[in-house]
XYZ file of C-alpha atoms in Angstrom:
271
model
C -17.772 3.039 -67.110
C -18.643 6.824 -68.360
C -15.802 9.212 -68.100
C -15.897 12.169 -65.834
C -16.908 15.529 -66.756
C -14.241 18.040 -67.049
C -16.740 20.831 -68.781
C -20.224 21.739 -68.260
C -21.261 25.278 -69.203
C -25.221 25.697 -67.943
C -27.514 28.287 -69.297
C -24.303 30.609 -70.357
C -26.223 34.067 -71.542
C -23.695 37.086 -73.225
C -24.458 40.041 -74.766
C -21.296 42.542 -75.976
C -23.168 45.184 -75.314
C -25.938 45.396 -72.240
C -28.047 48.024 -73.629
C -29.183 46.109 -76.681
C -30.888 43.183 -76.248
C -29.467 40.927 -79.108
C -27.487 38.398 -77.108
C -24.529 36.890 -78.957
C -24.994 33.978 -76.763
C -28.090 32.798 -75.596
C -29.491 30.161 -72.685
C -26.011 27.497 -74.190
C -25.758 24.528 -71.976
C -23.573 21.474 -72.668
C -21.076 19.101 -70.745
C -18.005 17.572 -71.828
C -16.202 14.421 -70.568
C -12.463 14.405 -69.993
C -10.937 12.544 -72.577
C -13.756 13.001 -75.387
C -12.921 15.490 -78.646
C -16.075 17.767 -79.286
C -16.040 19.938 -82.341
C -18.269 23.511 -82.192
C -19.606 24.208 -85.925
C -21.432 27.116 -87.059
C -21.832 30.224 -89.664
C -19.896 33.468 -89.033
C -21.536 35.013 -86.106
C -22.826 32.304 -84.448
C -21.096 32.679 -81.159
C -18.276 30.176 -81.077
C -15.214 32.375 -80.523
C -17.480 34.234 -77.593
C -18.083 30.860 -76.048
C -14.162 29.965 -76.424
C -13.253 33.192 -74.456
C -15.897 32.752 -71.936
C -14.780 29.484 -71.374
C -11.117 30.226 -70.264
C -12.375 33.637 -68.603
C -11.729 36.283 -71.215
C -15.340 37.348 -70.869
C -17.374 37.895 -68.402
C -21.073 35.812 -68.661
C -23.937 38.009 -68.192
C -26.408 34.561 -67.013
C -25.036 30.874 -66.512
C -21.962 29.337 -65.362
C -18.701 27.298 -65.955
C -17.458 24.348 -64.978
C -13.928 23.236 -65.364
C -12.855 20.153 -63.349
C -15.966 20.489 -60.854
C -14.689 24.357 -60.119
C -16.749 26.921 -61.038
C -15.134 29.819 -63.271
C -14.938 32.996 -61.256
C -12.828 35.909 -60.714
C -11.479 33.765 -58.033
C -11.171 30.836 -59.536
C -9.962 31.950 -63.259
C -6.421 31.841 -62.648
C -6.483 28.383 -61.149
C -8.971 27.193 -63.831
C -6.585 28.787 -66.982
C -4.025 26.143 -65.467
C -5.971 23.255 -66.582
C -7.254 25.054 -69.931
C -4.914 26.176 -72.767
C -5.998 28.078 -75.568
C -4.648 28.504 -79.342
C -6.049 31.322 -81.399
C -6.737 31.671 -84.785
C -4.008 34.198 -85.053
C -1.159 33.181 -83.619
C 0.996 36.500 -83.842
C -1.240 36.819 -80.569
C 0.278 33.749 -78.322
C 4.145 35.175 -78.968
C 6.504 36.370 -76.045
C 9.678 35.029 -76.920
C 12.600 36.200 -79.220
C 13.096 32.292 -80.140
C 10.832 29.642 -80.796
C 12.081 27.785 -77.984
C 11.627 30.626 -75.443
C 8.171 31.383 -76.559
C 7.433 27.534 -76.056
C 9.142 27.854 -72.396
C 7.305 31.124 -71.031
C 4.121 28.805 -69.712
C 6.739 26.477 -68.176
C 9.009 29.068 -66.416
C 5.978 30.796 -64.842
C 5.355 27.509 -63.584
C 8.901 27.389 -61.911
C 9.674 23.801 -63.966
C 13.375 23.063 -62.924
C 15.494 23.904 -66.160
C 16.453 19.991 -67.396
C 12.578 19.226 -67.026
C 12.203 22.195 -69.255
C 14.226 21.648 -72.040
C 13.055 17.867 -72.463
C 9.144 19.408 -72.319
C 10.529 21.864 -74.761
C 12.263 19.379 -77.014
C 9.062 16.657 -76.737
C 6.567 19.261 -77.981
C 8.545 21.063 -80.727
C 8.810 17.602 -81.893
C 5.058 16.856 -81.949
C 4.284 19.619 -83.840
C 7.621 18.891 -86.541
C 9.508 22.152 -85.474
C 12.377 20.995 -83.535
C 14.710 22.204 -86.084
C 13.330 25.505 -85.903
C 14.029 25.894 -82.087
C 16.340 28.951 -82.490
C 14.551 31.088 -85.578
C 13.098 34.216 -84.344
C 9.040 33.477 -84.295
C 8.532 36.644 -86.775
C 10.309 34.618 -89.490
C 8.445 32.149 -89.598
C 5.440 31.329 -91.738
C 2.009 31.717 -90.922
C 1.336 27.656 -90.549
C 4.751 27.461 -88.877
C 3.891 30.096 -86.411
C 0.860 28.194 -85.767
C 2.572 25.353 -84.992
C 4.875 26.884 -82.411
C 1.937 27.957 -80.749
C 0.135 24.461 -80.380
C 3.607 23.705 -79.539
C 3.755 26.130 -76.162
C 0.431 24.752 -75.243
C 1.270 20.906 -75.674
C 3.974 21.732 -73.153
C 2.174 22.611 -70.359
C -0.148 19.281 -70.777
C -3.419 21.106 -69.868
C -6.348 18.998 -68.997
C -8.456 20.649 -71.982
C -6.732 22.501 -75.118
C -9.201 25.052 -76.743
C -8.764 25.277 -80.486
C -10.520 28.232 -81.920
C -10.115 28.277 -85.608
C -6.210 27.247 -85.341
C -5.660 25.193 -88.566
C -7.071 27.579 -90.716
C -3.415 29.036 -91.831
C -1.565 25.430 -91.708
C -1.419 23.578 -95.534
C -3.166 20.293 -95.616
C -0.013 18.052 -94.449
C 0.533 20.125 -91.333
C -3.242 19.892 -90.525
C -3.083 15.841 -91.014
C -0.218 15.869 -88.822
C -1.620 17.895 -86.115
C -5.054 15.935 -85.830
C -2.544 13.007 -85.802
C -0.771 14.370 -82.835
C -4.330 15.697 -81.480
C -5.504 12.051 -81.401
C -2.833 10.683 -80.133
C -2.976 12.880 -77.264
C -6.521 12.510 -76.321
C -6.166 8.447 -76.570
C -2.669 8.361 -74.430
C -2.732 11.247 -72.330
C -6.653 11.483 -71.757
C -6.426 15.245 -72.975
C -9.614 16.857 -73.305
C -9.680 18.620 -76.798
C -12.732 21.274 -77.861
C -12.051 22.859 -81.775
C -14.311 25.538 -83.113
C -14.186 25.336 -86.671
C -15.186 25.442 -90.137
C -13.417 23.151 -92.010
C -15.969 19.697 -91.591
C -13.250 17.156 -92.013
C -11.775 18.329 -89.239
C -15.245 18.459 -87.347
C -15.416 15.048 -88.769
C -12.661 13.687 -86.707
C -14.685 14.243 -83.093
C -16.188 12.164 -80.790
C -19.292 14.712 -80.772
C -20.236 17.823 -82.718
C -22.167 20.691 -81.175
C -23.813 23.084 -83.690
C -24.127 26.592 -82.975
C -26.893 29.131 -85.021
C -27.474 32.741 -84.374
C -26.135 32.194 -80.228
C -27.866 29.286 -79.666
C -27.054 25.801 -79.534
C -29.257 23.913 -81.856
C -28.296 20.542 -82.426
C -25.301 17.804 -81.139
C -24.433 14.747 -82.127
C -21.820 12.189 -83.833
C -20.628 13.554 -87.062
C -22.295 10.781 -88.294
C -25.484 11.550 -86.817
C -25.199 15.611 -87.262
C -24.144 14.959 -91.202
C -26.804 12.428 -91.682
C -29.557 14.876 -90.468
C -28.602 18.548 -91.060
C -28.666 19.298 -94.457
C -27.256 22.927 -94.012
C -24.054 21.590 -92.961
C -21.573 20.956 -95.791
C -20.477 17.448 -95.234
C -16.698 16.342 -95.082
C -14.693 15.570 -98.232
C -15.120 11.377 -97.686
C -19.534 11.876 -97.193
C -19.191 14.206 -100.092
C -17.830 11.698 -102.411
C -20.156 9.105 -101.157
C -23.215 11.032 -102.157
C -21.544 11.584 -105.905
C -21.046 7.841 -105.868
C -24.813 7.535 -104.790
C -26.175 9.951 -107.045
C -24.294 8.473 -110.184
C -25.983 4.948 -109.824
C -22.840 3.414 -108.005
C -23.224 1.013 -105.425
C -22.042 2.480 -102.610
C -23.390 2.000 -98.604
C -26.486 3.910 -98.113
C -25.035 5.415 -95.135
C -22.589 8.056 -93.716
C -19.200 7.372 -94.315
C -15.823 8.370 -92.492
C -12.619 9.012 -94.584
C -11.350 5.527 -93.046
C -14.417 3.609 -94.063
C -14.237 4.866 -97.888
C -10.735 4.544 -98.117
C -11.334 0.797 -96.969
C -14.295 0.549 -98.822
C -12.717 2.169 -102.397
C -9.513 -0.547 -101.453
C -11.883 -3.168 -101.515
């Protein structure tokens, strides 16, 4: 049985400024289903943060519209909308309210008016996720750039959005944080039936989604599995386990003539 739609943006059309007519986004339309992890891939420039901030109403589109859980995005409707949407930022000196870690994570809770023991469990479950429960008192300026990070998936895990909106937010976490995360990212979006959208660079983790949508110059040129998008674009720098594949390949080893996940080589190599 297909899986609702939670997302569908439809001809979305944004320029910064309206008296040039380079648009930064141009004519994008795509749908996501609830439960399904999409990756967004593309060069600098390409559009991908503007379409993040569109999405949960930071910006205003100049053509097109939003849809987020069959409501369309409005100045009516943002508020409501932002409810069911969190965001994480690449920087995440940005997300911080709170003089501990453990307030910051409980500002989207208290504005919610969550009764004070159903905080603190929400609190404790989603520092835990994100391995900063020990951390709960620090001040968030002492912390390190992945930690802060981390805190800051953290405040958004808490309020258990229907979609989380990743733009560029492992880029300052070291590689065992990252696996970690997409661990906890996973296990999320197979248990809780969280939608998850990351714009990003780094192909392994574009690797790990359901789908991959691949932005150029505004537009939205091509989508696909990773397997399908890394088998067919050859402008996109594969992930780390296709990479090594193609070595294999090219040094007369015998290895399967087609894309291969990190799971499948490691199997594969184990053999």
């Amino acid at each position: 049985m297909a899986r609702p739609t939670i997302l569908e943006v439809n001809d979305l059309t944004f320029r910064y400024d309206l008296r040039k007519d380079n648009n930064t986004l141009s004519s994008v339309s795509f749908s996501v289903q609830q439960g399904e992890w999409v990756a967004i891939v593309g060069d600098n420039g390409s559009g991908k943060s503007t379409l993040a901030r569109l999405i949960v109403g930071l910006l205003e589109a100049e053509k097109g519209t939003i849809t987020i859980d069959n409501e369309i995005l409005s100045e009516d409707t943002k508020w409501r909308i932002r409810e069911k949407i969190g965001l994480v930022f690449q920087n995440p000196e940005n997300q911080f309210i709170g003089t501990t870690v453990q307030d910051d994570v409980a500002f989207g809770l208290e504005n919610n008016n969550m009764p004070y023991e159903d905080m603190k469990l929400k609190i404790e479950d989603a520092l835990q996720l994100v391995g900063m429960e020990t951390y709960r008192l620090k001040d968030p300026s002492q912390l390190s750039g992945g930690q802060m990070q981390r805190v800051a998936i953290a405040g958004i895990l808490a309020l258990k959005p229907d979609v989380i909106l990743l733009d560029e937010a492992f880029v300052m976490l070291d590689p065992q944080s990252r696996r970690g995360l997409f661990s906890t990212l996973k296990y999320l979006k197979e248990n809780e039936n969280i939608t998850i959208i990351s714009i990003t660079h780094d192909r392994n983790e574009a690797a790990l989604a359901d789908r991959i949508l691949v932005m150029d110059e505004g537009k939205l040129i091509q989508e696909g599995t990773p397997k399908e998008v890394f088998s067919t674009n050859n402008q996109l720098e594969p992930p780390f386990a296709e990479q090594l594949r193609r070595k294999l390949n090219a040094k007369g080893r015998k290895v399967p003539q087609t894309y291969m996940t990190e799971d499948e080589m490691v199997k594969w190599l184990c053999r």
